[in-house]
XYZ file of C-alpha atoms in Angstrom:
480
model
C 22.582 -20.398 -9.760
C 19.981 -19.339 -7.275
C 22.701 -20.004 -4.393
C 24.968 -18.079 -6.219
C 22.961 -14.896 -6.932
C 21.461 -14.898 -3.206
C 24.812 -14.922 -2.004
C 26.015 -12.435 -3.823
C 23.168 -10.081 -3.483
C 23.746 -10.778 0.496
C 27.391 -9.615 0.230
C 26.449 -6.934 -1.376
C 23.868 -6.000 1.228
C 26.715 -6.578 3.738
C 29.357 -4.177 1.709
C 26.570 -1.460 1.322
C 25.874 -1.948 4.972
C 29.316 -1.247 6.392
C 29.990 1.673 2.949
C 26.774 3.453 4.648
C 28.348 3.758 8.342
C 32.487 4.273 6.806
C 31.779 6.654 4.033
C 28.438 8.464 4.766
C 29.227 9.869 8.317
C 25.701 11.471 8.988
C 27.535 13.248 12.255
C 30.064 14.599 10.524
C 28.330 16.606 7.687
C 24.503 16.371 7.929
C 24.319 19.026 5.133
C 26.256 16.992 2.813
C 26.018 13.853 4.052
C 21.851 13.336 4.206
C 21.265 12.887 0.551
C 23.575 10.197 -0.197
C 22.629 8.082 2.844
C 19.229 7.866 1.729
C 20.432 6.715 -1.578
C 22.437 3.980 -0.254
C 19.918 3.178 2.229
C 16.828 2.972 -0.285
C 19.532 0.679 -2.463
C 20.260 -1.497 1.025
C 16.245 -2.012 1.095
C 16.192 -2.990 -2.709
C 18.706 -5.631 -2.282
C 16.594 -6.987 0.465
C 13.688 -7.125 -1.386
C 15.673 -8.961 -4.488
C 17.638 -11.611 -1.601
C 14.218 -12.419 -0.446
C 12.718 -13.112 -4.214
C 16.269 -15.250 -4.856
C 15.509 -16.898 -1.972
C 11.842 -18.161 -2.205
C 13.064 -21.006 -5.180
C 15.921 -22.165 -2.810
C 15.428 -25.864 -1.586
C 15.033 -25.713 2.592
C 18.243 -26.514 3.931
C 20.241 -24.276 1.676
C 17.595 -21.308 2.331
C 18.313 -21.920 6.035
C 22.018 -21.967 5.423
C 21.732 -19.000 3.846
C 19.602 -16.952 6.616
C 22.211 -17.827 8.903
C 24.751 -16.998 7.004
C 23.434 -14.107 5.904
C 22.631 -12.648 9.436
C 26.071 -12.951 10.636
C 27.401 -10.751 7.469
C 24.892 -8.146 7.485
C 25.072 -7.895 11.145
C 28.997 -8.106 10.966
C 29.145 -5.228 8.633
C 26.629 -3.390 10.295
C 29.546 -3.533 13.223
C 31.898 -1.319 10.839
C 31.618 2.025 12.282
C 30.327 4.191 15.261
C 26.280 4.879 15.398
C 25.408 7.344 12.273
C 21.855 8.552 13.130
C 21.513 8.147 16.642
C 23.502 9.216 19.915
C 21.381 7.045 22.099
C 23.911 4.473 23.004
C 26.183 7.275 24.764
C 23.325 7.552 27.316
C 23.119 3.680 26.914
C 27.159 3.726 27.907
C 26.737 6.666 31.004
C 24.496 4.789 32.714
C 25.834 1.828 32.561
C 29.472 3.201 33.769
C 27.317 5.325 36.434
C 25.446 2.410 38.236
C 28.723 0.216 38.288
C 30.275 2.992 40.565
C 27.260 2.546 42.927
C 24.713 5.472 41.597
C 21.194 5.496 40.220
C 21.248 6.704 36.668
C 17.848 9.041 37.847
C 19.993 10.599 40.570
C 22.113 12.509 38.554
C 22.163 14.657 35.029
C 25.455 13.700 33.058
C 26.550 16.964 32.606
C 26.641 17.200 37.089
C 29.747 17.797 38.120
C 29.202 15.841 41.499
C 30.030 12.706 38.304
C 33.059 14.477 36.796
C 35.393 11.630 38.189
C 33.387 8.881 36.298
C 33.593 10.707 32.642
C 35.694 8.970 30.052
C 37.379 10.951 27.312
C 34.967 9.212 24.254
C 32.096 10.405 26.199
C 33.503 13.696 27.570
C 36.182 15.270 25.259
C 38.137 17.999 26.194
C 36.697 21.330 24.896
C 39.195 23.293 22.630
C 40.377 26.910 21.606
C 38.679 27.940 18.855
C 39.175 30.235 16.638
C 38.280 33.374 18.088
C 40.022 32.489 21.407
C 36.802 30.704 23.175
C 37.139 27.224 24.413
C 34.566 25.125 22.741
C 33.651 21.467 21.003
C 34.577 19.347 18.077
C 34.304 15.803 16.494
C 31.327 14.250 15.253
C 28.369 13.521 17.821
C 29.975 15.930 20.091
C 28.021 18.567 21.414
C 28.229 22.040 23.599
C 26.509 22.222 26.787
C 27.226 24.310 29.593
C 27.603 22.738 33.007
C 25.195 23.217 35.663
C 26.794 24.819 38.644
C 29.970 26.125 37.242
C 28.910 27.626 33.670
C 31.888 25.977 32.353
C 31.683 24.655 28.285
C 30.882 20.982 28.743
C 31.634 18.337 25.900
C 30.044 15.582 25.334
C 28.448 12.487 22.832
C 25.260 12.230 25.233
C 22.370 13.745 24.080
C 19.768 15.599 26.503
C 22.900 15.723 28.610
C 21.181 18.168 30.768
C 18.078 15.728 31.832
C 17.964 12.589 33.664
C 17.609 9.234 31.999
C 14.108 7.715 30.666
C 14.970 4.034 30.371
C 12.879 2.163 32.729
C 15.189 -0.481 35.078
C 15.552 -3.708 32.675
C 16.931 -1.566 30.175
C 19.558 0.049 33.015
C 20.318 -3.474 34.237
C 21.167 -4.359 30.724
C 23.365 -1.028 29.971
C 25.196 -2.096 33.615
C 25.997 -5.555 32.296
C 27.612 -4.461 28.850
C 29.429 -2.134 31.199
C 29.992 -4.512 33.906
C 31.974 -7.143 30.719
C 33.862 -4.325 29.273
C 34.133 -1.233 31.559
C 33.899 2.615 30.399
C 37.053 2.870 27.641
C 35.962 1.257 24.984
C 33.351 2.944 23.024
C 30.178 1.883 21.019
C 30.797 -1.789 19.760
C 29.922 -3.143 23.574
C 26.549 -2.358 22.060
C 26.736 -2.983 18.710
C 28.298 -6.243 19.678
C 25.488 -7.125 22.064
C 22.661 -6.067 19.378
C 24.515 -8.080 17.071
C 24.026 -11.793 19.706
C 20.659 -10.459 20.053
C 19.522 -10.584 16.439
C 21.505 -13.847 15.604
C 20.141 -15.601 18.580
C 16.473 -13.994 17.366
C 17.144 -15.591 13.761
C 18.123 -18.590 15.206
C 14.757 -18.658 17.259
C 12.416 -17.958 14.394
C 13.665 -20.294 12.497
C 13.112 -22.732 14.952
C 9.458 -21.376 15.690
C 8.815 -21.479 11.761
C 9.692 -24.700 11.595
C 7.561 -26.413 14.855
C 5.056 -24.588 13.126
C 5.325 -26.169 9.852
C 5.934 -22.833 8.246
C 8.813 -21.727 5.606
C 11.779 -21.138 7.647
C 12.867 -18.330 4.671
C 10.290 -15.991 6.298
C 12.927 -15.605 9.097
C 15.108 -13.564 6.436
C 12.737 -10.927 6.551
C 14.266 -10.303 10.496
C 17.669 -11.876 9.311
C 18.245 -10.126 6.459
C 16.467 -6.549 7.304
C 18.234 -3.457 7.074
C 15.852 -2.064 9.748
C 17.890 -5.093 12.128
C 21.483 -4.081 10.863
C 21.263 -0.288 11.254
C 18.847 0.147 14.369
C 19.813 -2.806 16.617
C 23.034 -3.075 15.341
C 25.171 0.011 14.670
C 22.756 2.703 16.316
C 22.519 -0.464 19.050
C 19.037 0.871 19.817
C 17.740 -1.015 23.392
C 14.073 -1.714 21.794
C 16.170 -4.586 19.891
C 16.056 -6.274 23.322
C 12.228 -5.612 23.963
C 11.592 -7.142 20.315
C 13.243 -10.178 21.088
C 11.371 -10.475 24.284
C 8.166 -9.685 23.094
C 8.589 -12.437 20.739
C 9.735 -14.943 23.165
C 6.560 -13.991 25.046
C 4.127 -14.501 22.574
C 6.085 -17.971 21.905
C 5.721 -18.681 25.427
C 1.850 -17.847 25.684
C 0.991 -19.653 22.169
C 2.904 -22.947 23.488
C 0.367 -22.780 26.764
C 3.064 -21.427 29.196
C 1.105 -18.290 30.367
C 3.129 -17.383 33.712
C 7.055 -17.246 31.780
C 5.612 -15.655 29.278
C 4.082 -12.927 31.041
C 7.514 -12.804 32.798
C 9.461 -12.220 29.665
C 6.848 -9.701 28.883
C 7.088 -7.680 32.006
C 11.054 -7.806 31.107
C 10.214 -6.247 27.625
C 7.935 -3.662 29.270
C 10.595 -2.850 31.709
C 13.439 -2.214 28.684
C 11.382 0.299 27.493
C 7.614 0.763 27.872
C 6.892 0.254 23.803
C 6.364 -3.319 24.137
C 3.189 -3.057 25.875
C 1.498 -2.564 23.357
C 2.346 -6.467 22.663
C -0.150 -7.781 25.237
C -3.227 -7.667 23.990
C -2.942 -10.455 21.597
C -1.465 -12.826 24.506
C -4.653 -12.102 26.718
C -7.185 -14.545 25.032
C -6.824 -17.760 27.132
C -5.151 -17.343 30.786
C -4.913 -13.689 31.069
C -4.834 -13.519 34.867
C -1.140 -15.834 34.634
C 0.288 -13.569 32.225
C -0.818 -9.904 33.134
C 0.326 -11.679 37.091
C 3.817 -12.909 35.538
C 3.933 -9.541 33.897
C 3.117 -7.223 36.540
C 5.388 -9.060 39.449
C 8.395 -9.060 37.335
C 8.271 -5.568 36.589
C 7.248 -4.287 40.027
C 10.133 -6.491 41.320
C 12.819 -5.017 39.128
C 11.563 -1.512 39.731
C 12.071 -1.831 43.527
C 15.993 -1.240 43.845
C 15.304 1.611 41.554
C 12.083 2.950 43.952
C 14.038 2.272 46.961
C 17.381 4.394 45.471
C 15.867 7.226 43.571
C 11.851 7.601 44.997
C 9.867 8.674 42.453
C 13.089 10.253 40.289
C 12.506 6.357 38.497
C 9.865 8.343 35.948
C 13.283 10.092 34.809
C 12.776 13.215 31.701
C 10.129 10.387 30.579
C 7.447 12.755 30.983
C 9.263 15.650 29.345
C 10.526 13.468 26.486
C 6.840 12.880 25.727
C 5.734 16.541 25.580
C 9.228 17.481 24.191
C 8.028 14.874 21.303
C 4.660 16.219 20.868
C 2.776 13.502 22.345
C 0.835 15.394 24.617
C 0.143 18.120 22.657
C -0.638 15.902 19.426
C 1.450 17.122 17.185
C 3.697 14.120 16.834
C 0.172 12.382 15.063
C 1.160 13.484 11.619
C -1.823 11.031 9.641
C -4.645 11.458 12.647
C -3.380 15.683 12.736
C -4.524 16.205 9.327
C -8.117 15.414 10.487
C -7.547 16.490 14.366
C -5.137 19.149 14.910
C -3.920 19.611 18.372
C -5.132 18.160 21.854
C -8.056 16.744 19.566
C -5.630 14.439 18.019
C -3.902 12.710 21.171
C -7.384 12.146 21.631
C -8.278 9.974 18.629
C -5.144 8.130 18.581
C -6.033 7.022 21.965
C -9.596 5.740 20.778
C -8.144 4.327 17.910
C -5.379 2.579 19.689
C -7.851 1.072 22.549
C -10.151 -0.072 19.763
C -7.474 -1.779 17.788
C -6.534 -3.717 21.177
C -9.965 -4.400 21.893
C -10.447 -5.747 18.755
C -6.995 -8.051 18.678
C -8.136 -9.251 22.118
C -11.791 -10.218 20.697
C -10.078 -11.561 17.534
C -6.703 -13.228 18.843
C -6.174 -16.987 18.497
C -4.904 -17.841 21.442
C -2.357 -20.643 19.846
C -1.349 -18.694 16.969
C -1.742 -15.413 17.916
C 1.069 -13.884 15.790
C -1.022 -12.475 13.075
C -2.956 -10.399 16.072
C 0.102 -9.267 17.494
C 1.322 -7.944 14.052
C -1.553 -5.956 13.367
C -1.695 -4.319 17.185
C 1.726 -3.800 17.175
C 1.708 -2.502 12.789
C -1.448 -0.169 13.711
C -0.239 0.864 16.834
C 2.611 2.456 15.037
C 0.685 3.555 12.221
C -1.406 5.756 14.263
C 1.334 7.177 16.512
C 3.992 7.765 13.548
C 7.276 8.168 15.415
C 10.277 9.716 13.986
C 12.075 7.497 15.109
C 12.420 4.305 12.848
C 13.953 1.833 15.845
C 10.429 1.773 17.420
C 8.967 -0.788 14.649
C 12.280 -2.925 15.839
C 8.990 -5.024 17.815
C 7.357 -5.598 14.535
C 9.988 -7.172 12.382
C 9.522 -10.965 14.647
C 5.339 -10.718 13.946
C 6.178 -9.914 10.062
C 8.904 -12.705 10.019
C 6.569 -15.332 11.856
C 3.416 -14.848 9.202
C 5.393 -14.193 5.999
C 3.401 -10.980 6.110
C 6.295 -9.051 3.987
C 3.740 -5.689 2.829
C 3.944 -4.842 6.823
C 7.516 -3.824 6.038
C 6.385 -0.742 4.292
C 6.010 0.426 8.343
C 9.669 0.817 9.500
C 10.700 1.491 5.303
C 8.196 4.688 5.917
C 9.841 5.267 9.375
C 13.105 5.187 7.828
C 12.258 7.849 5.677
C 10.988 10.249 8.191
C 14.296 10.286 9.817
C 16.373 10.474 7.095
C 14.084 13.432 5.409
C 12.797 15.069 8.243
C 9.324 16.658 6.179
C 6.299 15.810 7.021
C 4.292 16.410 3.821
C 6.755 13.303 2.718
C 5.967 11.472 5.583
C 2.330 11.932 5.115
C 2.745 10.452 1.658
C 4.742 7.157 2.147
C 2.864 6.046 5.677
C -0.164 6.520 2.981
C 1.580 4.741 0.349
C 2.451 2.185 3.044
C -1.318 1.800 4.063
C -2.635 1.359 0.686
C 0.011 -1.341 -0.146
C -0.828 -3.360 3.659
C -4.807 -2.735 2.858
C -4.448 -4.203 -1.080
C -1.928 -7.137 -0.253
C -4.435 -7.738 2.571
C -7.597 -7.621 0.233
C -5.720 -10.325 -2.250
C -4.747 -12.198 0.400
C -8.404 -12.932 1.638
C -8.977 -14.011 -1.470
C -12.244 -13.230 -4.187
C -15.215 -11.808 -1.954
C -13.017 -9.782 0.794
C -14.578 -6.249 -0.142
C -18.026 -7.992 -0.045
C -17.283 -9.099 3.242
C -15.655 -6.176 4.854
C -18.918 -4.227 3.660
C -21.066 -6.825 5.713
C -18.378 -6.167 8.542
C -18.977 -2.794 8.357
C -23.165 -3.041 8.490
C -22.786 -5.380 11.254
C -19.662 -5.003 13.353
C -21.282 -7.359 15.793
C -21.817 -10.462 13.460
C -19.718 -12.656 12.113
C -17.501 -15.917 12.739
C -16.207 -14.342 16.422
C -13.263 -16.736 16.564
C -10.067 -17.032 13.771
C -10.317 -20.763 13.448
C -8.944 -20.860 9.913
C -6.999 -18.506 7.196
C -10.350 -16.467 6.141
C -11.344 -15.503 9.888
C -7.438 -14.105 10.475
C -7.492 -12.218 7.203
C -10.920 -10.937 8.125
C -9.539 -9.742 11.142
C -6.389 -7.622 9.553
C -9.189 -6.495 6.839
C -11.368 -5.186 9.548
C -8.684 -3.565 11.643
């Protein structure tokens, strides 16, 4: 019966998957179309939560069985449509097609005309008559720009059309590839299709981890089964699904006493998209000069062609995306702002953020160091609060490989800022998310945690110094 209900509570998960991206076309009508999505997604999170209660009285095998299974038809139906809240794998797509014809993706803008030759229709409709006689732009994700140099109505599905790329070289390498297989007609499921092998084969690993580890291979549903996983890495095909998987094959690497690959396969996340760094602190306890040395030559080696093409044109809009975001200013810090407004609050998240990774460092055991990496990694995004839900794509693995389930109220509350773009609401669920991680925390130390966080707090310096057992590691989280 358990079987039964768990798979049919996964096919629904799969049919409310691919009903989100078919009938809820967030491009098409945002006005109309907002509301509903959230409904559908908050109901895509519930089912989650109720596969994951079906699935904790399932005997082993069947439970793995299941997570397998249950991957491929989430994933699948995640496959259904185009991308619904993002635009990002248009860029992903341009500069891809633009580096197979022999040009650096910072050389150029997409809207440059010097690249008109290289535009496909998907990306680069044909503008229309409207009706008052004017040529402009229609279809969903399609948008107006004007094109430098001529004036003329440009349209197109890439967003910031007008600036060059930000995606540091692994990331380009990997848009080149898809491109390279498939070439520039078809449209997003090159994408989707690789996101898709990228969380199967990252289900496939965790299980395995779990199970060296002598822990219960069901955690891996909670990456499996996520609809974080389906819509992010999946439909919207966001890159960072790449650095999570690599992030997590680094920390594998480093717990297992192979220091020098995985600082390599760290350097490769870094070099996807900068995120992921903040997934190196935990790996730093034992053999630190091998891994920030693997790390640092494999990312200096694949940003050479790039150097050598473009100059110093490989820092891309990066630096305007970050002020465009408000993350020099410190606006963006919606918790820290209420406190700090302003310059003042770039400034605290910056303390806060080095003291967390101080702290993970001190506390990190260096052969099971995946509770330390969830917390860096949970905080890390607590304190910055993107908008942009894809970024806790790097903390799904770290919740999956401690069974540490509350730590999904992160991306749920990131979720939710994108879908209901206010930030009074924001401020309340990242709370709400807080409180839950910080009471799930407190029971999971067990009787005596407030008691010892207060003897934390009177002496910071004292204190078991090394996580040798379950109370150290949930002293750690409480004192983070």
């Amino acid at each position: 019966m358990r079987i039964v209900m768990t798979g049919l509570l996964l096919v629904a998960s799969a049919v409310g998957t691919a009903l989100s991206i078919t009938v809820l076309p967030y491009y098409d009508d945002k006005t109309g179309g907002v509301l509903p999505l959230v409904w559908v997604t908050a109901g895509l999170w519930i089912l989650f939560a109720l596969s994951l209660i079906t699935l904790r009285g399932l005997r082993t095998r069947a439970a793995i069985v299941l997570v397998l299974l249950g991957s491929i038809a989430i994933g699948g139906a995640a496959m259904a449509g185009p991308p619904n809240t993002s635009t990002d794998s248009a860029r992903y797509a341009w500069d891809g097609i633009v580096q197979n014809a022999g040009i650096s993706p910072y050389d150029y803008v997409p809207a440059d005309p010097a690249l008109a030759k290289l535009r496909p229709e998907w990306l680069f409709p044909a503008a229309v008559l409207t009706s008052d006689g004017m040529p402009g732009c229609t279809g969903a994700r399609i948008m107006t720009v004007k094109e430098p140099g001529t004036g003329d109505v440009l349209c197109t599905a890439i967003n910031r059309s007008k600036v060059t790329t930000i995606y540091p070289p692994a990331g380009e390498m990997f848009f080149a590839a898809v491109r390279f297989l498939t070439g520039p007609g078809p449209q997003y499921w090159p994408m989707q299709l690789a996101g898709l092998l990228i969380s199967l084969g990252t289900t496939a690993l965790l299980l395995r981890a779990l199970i060296a580890r002598g822990r219960d291979p069901r955690w891996a549903a909670l990456w499996g089964w996520c609809p974080l996983i389906a819509t992010e890495g999946v439909t919207n095909s966001h890159i960072d699904i790449v650095g999570a998987m690599l992030v997590f094959v680094a920390t594998l690497l480093v717990s297992t006493r192979r220091p020098v690959l995985g600082g390599i396969a760290l350097g490769i996340a870094i070099s996807i998209k900068l995120i992921p760094v903040i997934g190196s602190f935990a790996l730093l306890r034992r053999n630190p000069v091998r891994v920030i040395l693997g790390a640092v030559g494999v990312f200096a080696v694949l940003y050479l062609p790039y150097i050598l093409a473009s100059g110093v044109g490989v820092l891309g809009y990066l630096p305007g995306y970050l002020g465009e975001e408000g993350y020099t200013s410190g606006t963006r810090f919606i918790m820290i702002s209420l406190v700090a407004p302003g310059v003042a609050a770039l400034v605290v998240a910056v303390i806060l953020i080095l003291s967390t990774a101080a702290l993970t460092w001190w506390k990190s055991n260096p052969d099971d160091p995946w509770l330390a990496q969830l917390v860096m990694i949970g905080v890390t995004l607590l304190i910055v609060t993107p908008r942009y839900p894809w970024y806790a794509l790097i903390l799904v693995p770290m919740i999956a490989m401690t069974g540490r389930w509350e730590w999904l109220a992160v991306p749920l509350a990131l979720t939710e800022r994108l879908l209901l773009p206010s930030v009074d609401l924001a401020r309340l669920t990242v709370t709400l998310g807080i409180v839950l991680i910080v009471a799930v925390t407190l029971y999971r130390a067990g009787p005596g945690a407030l008691s010892r966080l207060g003897g934390v707090i009177r002496h910071p310096l004292g204190g078991a110094k090394t996580p040798e057992n379950r109370g150290s590691l949930d002293q750690y989280v409480t004192e983070t």
